[in-house]
mmCIF file of C-alpha atoms in Angstrom:
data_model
loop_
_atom_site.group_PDB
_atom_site.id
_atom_site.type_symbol
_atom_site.label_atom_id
_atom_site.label_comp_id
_atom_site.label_asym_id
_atom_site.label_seq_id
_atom_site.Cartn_x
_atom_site.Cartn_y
_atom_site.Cartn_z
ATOM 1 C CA UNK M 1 -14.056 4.283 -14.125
ATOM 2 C CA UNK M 2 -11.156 2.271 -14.903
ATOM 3 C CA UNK M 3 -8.529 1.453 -11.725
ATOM 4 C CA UNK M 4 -5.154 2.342 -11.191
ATOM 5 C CA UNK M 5 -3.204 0.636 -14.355
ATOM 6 C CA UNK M 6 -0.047 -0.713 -14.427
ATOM 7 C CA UNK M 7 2.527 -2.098 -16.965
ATOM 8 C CA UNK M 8 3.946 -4.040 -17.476
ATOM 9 C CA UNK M 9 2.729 -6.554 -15.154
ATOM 10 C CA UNK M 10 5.802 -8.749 -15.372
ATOM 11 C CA UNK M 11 9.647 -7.276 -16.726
ATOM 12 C CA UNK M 12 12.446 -9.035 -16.695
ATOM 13 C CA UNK M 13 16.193 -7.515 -17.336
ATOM 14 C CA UNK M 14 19.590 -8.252 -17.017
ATOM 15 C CA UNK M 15 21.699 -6.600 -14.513
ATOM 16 C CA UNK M 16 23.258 -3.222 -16.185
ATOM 17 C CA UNK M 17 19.591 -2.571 -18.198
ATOM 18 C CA UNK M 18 17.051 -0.207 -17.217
ATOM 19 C CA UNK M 19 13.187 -0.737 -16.443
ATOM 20 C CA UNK M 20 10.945 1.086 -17.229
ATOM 21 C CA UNK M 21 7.565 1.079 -14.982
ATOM 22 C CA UNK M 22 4.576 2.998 -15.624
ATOM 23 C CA UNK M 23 1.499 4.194 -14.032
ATOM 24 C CA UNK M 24 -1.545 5.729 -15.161
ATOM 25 C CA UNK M 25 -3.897 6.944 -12.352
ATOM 26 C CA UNK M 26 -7.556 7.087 -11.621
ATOM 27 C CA UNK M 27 -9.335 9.626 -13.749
ATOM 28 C CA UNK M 28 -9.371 12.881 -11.903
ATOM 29 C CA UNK M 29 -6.179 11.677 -9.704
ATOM 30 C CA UNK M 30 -3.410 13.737 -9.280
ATOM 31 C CA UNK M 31 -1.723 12.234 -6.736
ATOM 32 C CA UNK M 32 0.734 8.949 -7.466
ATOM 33 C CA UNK M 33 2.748 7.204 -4.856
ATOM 34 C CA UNK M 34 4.908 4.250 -5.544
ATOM 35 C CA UNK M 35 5.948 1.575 -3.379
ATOM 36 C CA UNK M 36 8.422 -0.809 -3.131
ATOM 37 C CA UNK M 37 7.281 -4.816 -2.043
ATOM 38 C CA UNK M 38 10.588 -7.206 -1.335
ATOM 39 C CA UNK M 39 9.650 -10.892 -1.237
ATOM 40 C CA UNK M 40 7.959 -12.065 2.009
ATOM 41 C CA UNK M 41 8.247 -7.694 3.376
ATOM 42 C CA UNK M 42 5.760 -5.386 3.351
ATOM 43 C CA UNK M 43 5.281 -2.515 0.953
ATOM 44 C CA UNK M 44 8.119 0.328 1.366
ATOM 45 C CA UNK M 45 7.253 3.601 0.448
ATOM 46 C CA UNK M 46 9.104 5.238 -2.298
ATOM 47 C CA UNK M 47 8.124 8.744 -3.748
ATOM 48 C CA UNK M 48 5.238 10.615 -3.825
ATOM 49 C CA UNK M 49 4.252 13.113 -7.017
ATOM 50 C CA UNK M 50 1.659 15.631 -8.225
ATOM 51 C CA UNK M 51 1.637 16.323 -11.971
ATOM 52 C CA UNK M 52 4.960 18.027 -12.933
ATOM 53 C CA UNK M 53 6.280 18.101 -9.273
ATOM 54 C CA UNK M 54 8.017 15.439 -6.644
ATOM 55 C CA UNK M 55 6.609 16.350 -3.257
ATOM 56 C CA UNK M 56 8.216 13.407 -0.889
ATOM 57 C CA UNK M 57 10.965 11.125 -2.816
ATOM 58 C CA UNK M 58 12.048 10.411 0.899
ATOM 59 C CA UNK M 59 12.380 6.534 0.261
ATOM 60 C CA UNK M 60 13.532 6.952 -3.109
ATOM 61 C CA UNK M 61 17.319 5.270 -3.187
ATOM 62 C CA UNK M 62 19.745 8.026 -4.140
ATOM 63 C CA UNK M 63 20.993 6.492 -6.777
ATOM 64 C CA UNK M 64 20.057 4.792 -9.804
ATOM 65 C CA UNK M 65 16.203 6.058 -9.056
ATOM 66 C CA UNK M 66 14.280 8.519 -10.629
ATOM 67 C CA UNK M 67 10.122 9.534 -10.776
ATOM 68 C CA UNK M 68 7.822 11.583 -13.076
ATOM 69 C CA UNK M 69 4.385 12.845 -13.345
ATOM 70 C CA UNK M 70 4.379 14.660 -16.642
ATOM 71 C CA UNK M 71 1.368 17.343 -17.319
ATOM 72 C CA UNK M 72 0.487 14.982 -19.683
ATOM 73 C CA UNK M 73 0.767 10.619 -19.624
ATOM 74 C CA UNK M 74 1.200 8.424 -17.114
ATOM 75 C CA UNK M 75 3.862 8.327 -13.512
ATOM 76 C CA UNK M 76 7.283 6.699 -14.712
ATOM 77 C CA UNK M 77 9.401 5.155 -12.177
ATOM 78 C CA UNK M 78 12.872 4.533 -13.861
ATOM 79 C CA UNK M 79 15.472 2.666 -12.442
ATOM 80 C CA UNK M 80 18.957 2.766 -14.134
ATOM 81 C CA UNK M 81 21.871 -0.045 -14.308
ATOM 82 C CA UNK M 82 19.614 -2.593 -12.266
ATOM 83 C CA UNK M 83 20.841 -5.121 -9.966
ATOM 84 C CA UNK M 84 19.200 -8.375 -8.608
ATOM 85 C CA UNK M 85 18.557 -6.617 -5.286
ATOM 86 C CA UNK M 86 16.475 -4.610 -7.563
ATOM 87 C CA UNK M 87 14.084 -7.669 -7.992
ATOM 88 C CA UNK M 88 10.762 -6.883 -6.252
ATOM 89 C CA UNK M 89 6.732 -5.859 -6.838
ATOM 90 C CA UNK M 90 6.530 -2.481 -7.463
ATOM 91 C CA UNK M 91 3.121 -0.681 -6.888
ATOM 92 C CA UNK M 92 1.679 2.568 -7.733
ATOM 93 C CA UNK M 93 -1.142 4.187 -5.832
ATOM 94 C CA UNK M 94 -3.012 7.433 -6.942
ATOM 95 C CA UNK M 95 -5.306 9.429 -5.183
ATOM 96 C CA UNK M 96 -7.707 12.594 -5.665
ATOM 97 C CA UNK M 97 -6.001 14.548 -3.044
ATOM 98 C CA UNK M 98 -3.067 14.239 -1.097
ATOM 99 C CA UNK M 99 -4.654 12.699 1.888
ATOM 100 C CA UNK M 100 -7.472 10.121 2.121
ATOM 101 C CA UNK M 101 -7.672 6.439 0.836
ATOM 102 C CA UNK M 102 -5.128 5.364 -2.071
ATOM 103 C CA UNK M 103 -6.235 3.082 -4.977
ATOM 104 C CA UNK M 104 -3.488 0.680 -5.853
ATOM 105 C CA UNK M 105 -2.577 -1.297 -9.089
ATOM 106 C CA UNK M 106 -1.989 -4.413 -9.786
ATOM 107 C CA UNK M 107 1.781 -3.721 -9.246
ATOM 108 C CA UNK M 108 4.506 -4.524 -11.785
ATOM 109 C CA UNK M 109 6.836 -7.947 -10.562
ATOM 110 C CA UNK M 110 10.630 -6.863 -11.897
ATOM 111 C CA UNK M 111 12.603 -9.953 -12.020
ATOM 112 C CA UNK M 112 17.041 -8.986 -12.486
ATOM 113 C CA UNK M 113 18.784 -11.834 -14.145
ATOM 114 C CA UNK K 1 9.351 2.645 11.160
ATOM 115 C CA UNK K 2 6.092 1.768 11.307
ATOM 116 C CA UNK K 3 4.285 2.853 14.152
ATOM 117 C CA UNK K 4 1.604 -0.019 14.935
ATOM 118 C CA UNK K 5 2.344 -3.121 16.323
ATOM 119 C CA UNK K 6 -0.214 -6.400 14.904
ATOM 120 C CA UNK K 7 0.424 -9.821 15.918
ATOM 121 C CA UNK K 8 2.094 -12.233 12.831
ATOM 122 C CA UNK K 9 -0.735 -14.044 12.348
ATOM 123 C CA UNK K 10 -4.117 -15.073 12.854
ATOM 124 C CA UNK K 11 -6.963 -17.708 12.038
ATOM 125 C CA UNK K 12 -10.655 -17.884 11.843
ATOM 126 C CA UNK K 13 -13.200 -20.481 10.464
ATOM 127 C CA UNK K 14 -15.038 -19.540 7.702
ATOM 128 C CA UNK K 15 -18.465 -17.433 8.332
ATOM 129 C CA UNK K 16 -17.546 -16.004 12.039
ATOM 130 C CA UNK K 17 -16.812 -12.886 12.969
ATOM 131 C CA UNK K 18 -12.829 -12.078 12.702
ATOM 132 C CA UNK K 19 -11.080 -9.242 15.314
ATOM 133 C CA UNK K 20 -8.227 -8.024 14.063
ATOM 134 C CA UNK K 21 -5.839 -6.126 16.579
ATOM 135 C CA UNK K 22 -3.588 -2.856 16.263
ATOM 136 C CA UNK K 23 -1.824 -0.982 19.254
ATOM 137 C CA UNK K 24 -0.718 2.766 18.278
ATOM 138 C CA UNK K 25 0.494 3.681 21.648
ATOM 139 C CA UNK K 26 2.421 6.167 20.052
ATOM 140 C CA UNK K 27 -0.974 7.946 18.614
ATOM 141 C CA UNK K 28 -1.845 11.833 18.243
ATOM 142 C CA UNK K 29 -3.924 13.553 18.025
ATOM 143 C CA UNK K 30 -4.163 14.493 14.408
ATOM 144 C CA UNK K 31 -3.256 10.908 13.354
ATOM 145 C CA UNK K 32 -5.285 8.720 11.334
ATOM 146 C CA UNK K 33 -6.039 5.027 11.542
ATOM 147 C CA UNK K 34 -5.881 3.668 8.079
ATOM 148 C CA UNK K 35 -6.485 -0.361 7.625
ATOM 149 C CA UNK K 36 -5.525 -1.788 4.040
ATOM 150 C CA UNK K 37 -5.095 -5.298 3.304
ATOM 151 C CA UNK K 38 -3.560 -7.319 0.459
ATOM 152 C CA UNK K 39 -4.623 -10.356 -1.463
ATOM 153 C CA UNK K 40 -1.945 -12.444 -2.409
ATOM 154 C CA UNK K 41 -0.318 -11.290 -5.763
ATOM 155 C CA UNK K 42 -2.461 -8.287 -5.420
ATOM 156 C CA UNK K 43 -2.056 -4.847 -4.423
ATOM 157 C CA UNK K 44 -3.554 -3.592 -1.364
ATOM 158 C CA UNK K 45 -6.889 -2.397 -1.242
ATOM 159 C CA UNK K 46 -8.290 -0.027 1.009
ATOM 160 C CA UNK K 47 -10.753 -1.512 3.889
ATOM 161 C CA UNK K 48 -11.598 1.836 6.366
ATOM 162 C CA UNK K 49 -9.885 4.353 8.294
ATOM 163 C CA UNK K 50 -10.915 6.195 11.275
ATOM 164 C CA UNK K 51 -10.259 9.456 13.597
ATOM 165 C CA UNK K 52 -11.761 9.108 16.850
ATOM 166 C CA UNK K 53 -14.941 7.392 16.233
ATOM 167 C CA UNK K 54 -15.850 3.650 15.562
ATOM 168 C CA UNK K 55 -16.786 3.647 11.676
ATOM 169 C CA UNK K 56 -18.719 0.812 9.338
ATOM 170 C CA UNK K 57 -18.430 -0.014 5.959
ATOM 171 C CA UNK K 58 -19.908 -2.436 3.747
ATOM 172 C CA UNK K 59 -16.292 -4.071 4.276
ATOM 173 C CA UNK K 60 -15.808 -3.572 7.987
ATOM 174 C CA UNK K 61 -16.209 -1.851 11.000
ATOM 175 C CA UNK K 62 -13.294 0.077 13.134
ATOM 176 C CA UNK K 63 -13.654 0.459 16.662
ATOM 177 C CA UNK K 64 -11.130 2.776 18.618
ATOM 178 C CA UNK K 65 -10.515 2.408 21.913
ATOM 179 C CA UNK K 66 -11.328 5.809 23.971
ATOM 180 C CA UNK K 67 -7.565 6.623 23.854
ATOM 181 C CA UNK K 68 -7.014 5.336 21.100
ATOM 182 C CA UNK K 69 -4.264 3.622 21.180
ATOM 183 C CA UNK K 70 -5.547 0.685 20.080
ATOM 184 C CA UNK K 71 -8.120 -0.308 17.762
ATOM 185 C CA UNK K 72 -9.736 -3.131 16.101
ATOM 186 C CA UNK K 73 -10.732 -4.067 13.056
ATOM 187 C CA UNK K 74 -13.947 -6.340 12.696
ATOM 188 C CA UNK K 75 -15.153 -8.383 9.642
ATOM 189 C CA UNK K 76 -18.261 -9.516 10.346
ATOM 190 C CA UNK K 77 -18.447 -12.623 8.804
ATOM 191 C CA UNK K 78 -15.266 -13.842 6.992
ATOM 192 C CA UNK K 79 -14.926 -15.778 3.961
ATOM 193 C CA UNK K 80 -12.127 -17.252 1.534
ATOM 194 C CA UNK K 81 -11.874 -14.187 -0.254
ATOM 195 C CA UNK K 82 -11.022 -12.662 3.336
ATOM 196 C CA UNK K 83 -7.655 -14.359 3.546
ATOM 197 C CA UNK K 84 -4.784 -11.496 2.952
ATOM 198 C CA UNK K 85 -2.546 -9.907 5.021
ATOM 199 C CA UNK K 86 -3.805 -6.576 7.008
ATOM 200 C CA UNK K 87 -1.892 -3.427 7.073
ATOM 201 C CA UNK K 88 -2.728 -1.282 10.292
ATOM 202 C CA UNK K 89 -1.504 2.193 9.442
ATOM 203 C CA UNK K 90 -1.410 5.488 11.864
ATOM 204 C CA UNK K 91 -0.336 8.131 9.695
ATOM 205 C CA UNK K 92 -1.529 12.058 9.440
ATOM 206 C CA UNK K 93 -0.065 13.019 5.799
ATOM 207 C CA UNK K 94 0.062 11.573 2.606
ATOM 208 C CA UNK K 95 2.928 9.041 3.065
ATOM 209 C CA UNK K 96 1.620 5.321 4.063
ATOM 210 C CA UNK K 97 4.307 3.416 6.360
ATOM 211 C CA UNK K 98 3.343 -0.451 5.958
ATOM 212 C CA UNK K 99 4.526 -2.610 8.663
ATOM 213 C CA UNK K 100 4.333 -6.351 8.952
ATOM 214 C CA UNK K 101 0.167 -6.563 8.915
ATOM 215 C CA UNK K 102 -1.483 -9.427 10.173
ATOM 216 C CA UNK K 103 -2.248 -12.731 7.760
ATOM 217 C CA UNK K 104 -4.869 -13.935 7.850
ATOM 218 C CA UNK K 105 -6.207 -17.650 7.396
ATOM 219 C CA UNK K 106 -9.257 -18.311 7.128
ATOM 220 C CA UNK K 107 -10.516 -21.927 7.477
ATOM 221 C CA UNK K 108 -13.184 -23.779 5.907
#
């Protein structure tokens, strides 16, 4: 059974592009998280989604940030007109249910220009 | 916030027994005790969790003080590979609130 996948593993963009960040789970996990990792911090806590539906995007920023789980593919995180304060590890967890341990991926390092 | 408190850092020499400390003095009853830890350039990875009773692992064991609020996590016998930084987590839903953790050097 494969782990949580992530990709890419390294994006770089210049400030005004978008990134793109994707996630495909566990097979047989519904449940994706993302997180947020700033240099030297520890991980912040983002959104959390079932397929189709958000159900906690409480540490989402309101602006510029947006999450999917389609029925079908993987999580997208999207992030819109990045800045360098964007810069960071982003990682994606999923889960069979919505409680219990979270398997992590390998995380995706954006670097803003 | 996060709600546990872990000192900065730690070390240990290679092949002893390592004690890792967490206060959750702000603890109830329907809260969890999660422990992760992360490798460097690695997400974390799930080491144990616990309610009320201590629990083992082939990783670890947990023990939880009798009102718990405070536990310990024990590796039995660290190695290299231990080295990371330790997330302490209290938590009762799905959300996972990372604090500082505890790094961990292990020496040889």
């Amino acid at each position: 059974n494969a782990g949580v996948m992530q990709n890419p593993r390294h994006l770089v963009r210049r400030r005004g592009q978008e990134a793109r960040l994707r996630c495909s789970p566990m097979k047989g996990h519904s449940h994706v998280y993302w997180y947020r990792q700033l240099p030297e911090e520890g991980l912040k806590f983002m959104v959390y989604l079932q397929k189709e539906n958000i159900i906690d995007e409480s540490g989402m920023p309101k602006e510029r940030f947006s999450a999917e789980f389609p029925k079908e593919g993987p999580s997208i995180l999207r992030i819109q007109q990045v800045v360098r304060g964007d810069s960071a590890a982003y990682f994606c967890a999923s889960s069979p249910e919505g409680f219990g341990e979270q398997f992590f991926g390998p995380g995706t390092r954006l670097t803003v220009l | 916030d996060a709600k546990t408190t872990q000192p900065n850092s730690m070390e240990s020499n290679e092949e002893e027994p390592v004690h890792l400390p967490c206060n959750h003095s702000t603890i109830s009853g329907t809260d969890y005790i999660h422990w992760y830890r992360q490798l460097p350039s690695q997400g974390p990875e799930y080491v144990i969790h616990g309610l009320t009773s201590n629990v083992n692992n082939r990783m670890a064991s947990l023990a939880i003080a009798e009102d718990r609020k405070s536990s310990t996590l024990i590796l039995h016998r660290a190695t290299l590979r231990d080295a990371a930084v330790y997330y302490c987590i209290q938590n009762r839903d799905d959300k996972i609130i990372f604090g500082k953790g505890t790094r961990l050097h292990i020496l040889p």
